[in-house]
mmCIF file of C-alpha atoms in Angstrom:
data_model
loop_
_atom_site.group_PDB
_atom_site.id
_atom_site.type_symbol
_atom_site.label_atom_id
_atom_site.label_comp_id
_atom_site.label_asym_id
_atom_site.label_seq_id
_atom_site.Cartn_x
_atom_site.Cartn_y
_atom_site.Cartn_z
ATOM 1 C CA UNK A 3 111.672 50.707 194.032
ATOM 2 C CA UNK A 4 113.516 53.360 192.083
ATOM 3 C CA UNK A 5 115.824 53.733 189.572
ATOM 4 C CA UNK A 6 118.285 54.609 192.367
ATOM 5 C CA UNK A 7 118.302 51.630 193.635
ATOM 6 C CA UNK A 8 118.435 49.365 190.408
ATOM 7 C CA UNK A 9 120.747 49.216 187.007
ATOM 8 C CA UNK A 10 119.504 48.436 184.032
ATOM 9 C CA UNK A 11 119.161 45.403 182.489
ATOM 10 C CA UNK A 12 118.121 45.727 179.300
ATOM 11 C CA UNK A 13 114.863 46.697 177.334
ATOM 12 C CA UNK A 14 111.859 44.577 175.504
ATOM 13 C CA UNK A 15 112.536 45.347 171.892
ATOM 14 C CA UNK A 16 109.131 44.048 170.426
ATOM 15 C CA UNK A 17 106.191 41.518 170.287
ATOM 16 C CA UNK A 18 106.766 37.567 169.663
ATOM 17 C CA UNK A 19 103.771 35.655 168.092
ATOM 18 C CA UNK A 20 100.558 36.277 169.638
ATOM 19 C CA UNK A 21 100.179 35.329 173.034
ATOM 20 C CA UNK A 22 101.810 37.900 174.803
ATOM 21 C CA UNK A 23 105.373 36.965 174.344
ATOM 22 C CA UNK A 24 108.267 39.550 174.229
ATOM 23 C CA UNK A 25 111.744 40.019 172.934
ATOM 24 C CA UNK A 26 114.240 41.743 175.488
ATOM 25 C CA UNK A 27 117.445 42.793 174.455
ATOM 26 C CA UNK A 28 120.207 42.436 177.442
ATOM 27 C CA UNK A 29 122.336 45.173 178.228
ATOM 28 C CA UNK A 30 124.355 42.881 179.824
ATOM 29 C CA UNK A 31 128.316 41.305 179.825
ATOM 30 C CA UNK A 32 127.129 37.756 180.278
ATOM 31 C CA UNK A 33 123.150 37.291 179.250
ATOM 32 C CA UNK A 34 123.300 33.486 180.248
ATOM 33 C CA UNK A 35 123.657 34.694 184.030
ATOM 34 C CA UNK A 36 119.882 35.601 183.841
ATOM 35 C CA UNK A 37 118.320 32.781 182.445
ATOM 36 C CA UNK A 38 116.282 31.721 185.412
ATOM 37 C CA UNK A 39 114.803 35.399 186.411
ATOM 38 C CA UNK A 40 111.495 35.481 188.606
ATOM 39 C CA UNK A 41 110.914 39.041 188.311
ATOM 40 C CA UNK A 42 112.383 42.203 186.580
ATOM 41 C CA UNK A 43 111.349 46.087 187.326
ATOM 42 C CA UNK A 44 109.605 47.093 183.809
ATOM 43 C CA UNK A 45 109.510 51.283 183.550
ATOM 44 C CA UNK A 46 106.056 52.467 182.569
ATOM 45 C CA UNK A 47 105.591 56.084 182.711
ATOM 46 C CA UNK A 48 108.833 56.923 184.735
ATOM 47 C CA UNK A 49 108.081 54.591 187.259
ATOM 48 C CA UNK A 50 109.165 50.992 188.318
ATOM 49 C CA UNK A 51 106.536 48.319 187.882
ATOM 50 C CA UNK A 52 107.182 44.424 189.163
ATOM 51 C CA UNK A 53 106.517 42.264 186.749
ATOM 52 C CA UNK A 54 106.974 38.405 187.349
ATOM 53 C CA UNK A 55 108.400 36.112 184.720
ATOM 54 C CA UNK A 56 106.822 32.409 183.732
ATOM 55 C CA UNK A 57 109.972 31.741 181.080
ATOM 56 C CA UNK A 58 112.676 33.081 179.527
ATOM 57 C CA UNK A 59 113.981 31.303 176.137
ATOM 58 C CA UNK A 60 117.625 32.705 175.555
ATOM 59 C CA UNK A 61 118.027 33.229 171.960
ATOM 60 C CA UNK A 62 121.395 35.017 170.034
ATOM 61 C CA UNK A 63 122.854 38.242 170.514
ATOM 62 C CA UNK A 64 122.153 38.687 173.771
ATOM 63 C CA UNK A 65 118.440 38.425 173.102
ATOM 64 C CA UNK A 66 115.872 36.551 175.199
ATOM 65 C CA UNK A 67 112.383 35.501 174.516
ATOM 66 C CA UNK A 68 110.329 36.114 177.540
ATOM 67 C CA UNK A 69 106.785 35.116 178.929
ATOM 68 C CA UNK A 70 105.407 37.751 181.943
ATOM 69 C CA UNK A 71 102.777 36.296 184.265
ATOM 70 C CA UNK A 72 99.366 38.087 183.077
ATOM 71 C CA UNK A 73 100.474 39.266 179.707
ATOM 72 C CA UNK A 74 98.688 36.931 177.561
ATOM 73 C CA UNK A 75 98.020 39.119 174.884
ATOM 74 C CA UNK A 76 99.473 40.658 171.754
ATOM 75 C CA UNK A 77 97.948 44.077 172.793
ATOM 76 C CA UNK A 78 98.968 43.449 176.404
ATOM 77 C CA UNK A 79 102.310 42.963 174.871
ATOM 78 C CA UNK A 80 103.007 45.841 172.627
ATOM 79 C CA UNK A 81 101.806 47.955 175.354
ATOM 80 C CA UNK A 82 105.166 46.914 176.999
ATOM 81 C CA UNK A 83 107.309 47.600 173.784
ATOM 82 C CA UNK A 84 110.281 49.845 174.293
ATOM 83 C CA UNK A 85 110.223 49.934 177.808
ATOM 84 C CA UNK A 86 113.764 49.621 179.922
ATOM 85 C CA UNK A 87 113.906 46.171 182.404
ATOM 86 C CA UNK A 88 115.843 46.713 185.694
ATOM 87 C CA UNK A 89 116.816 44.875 188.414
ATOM 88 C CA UNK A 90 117.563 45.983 192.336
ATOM 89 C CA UNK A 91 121.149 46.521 193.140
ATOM 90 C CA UNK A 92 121.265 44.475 195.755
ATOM 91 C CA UNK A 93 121.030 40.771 193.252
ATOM 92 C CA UNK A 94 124.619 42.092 192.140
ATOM 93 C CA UNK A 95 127.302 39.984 192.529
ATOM 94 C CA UNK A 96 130.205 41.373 194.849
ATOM 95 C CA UNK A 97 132.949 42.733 192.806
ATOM 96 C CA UNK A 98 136.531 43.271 194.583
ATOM 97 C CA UNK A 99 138.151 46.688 195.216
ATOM 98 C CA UNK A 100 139.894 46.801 191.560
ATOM 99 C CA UNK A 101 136.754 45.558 189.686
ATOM 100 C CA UNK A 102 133.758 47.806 189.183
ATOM 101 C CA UNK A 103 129.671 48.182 187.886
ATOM 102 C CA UNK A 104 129.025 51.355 185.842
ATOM 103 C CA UNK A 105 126.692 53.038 187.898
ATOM 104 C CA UNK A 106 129.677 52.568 190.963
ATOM 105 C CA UNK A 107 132.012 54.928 189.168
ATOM 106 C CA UNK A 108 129.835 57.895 188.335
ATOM 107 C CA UNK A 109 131.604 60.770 190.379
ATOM 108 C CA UNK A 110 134.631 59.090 190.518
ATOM 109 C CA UNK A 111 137.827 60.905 189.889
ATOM 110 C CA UNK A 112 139.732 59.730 186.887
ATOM 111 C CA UNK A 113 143.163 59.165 187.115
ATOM 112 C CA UNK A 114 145.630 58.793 184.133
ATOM 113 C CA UNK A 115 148.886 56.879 184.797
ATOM 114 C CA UNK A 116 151.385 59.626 182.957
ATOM 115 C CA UNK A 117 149.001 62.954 183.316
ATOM 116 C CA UNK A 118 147.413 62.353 186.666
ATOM 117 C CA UNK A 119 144.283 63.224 187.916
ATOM 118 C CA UNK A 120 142.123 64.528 184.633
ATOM 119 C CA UNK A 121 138.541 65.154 185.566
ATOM 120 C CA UNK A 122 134.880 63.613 187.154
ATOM 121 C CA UNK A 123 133.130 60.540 185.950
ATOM 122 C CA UNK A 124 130.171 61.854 184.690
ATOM 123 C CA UNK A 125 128.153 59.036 182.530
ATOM 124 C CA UNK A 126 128.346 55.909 180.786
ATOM 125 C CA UNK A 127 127.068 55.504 177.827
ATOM 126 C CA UNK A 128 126.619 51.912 176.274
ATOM 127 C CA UNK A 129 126.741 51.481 172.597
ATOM 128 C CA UNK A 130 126.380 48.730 170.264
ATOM 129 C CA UNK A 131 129.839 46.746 170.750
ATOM 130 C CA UNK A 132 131.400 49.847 172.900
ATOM 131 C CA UNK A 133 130.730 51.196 176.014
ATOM 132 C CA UNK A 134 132.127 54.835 176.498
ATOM 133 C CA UNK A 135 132.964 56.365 180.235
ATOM 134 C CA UNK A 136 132.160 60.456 179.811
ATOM 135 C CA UNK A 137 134.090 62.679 181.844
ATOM 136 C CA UNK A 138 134.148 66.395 181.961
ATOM 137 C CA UNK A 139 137.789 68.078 181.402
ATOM 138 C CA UNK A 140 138.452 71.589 180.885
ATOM 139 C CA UNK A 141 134.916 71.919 179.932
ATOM 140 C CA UNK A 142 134.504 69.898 177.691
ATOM 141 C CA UNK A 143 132.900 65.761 177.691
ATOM 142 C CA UNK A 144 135.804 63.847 177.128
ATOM 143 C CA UNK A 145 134.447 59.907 175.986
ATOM 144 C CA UNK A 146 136.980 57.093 177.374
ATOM 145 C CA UNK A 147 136.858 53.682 175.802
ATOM 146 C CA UNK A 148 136.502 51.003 177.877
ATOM 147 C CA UNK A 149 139.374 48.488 177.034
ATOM 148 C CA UNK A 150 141.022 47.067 179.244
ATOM 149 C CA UNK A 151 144.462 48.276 178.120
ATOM 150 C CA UNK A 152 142.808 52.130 178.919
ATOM 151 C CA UNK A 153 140.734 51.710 182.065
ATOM 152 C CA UNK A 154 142.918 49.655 184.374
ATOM 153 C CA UNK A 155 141.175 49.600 187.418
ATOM 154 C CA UNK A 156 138.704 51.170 190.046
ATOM 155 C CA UNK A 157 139.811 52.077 192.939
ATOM 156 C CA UNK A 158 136.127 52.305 195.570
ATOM 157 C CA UNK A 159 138.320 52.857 198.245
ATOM 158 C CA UNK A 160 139.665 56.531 197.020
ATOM 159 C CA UNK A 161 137.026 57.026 194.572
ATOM 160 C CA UNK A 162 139.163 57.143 191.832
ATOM 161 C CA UNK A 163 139.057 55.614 188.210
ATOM 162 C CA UNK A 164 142.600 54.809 186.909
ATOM 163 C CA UNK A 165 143.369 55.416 183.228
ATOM 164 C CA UNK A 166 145.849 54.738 180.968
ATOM 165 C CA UNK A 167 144.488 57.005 178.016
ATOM 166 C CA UNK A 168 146.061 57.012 174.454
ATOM 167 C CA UNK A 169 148.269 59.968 173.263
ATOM 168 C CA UNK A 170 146.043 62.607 172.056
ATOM 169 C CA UNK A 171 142.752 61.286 172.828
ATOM 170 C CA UNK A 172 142.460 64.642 174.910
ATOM 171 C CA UNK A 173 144.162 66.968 171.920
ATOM 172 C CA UNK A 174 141.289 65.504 169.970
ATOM 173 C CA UNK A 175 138.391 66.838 172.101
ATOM 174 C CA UNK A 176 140.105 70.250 173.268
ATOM 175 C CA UNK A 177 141.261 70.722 169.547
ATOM 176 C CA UNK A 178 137.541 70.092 168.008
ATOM 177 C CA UNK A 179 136.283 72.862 170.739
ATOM 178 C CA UNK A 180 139.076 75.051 169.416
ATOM 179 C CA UNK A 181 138.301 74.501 165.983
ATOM 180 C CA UNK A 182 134.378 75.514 166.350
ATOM 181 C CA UNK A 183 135.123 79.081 168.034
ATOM 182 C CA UNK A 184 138.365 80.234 165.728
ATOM 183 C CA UNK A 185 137.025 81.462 161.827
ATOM 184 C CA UNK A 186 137.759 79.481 159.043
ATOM 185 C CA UNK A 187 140.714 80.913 157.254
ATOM 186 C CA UNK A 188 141.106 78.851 154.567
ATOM 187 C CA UNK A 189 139.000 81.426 152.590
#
């Protein structure tokens, strides 16, 4: 299995008590929709390792407390600290044409409703409470928000991303690039 074929699912944060119990953290919309995994690809050294699961104890915040089969102790455990969990593409639930994964839109065109077609889905980037689409323009990575009332919709068919961006959300980037190759006059 390879990353190609799998999206992340999280990653196992740290150690819980002393018999080989871990903390995951997942990078997920709705955690409760894997409380009853068997098995999760753990990434050791750039490559994806099955590892089978004997519990998982949903806690807050999108946290889970999990048990792997043969990891029965702390030092077993911490060995496994920091490591990213995936999970094959193919246990994904079907989305319809307008609804969309991450990893489905990378190369995708994006489209804004008023400006038109803008520039090439290049990364998503998922940070704490926002997740950020990146996509080149004029040279220069452009980050999209991820509200709803800004992406509106996929579009698989035509491989297009359709956008309803703020005003000047592009001004900002292209006028910060500007700004760092023009001297400062204010001298």
């Amino acid at each position: 299995m390879t990353q190609d074929n799998c999206y992340l699912l999280g990653y196992i944060v740290r150690t819980h008590g002393t018999s080989g119990n871990v903390v995951i953290f997942l990078d997920v919309d709705y955690p409760e929709e894997y409380a009853e995994l068997d098995a999760v690809y753990v990434e050791i050294k750039g490559e994806l390792v099955p590892y089978f699961i004997e519990s998982v104890n949903l806690q807050k915040q999108a946290n889970a407390i999990v048990k792997f089969e043969d990891i029965n102790t702390i030092e077993k455990a911490q060995a496994l600290v920091g490591s990213s969990l995936y999970l094959s593409l193919d246990d994904l639930e079907e989305l319809g044409n307008e609804e969309f994964y991450y990893h489905e839109i990378k190369g995708f065109a994006v489209v804004d409703k008023t400006l038109g077609e803008l520039g090439i889905v290049r990364k998503v980037y998922s940070l704490n409470g926002q997740d950020l689409i990146a996509m080149d323009y004029q040279g220069v990575e452009v980050l999209i928000p991820t509200a709803a009332d800004i992406v509106l919709h996929a579009d698989k068919e035509n491989k297009q991303l359709m956008v309803n961006l703020p005003e000047g959300l592009l001004d900002v980037y292209l006028d910060n690039s500007d700004a760092e190759n023009t001297p400062d006059d204010a001298d």
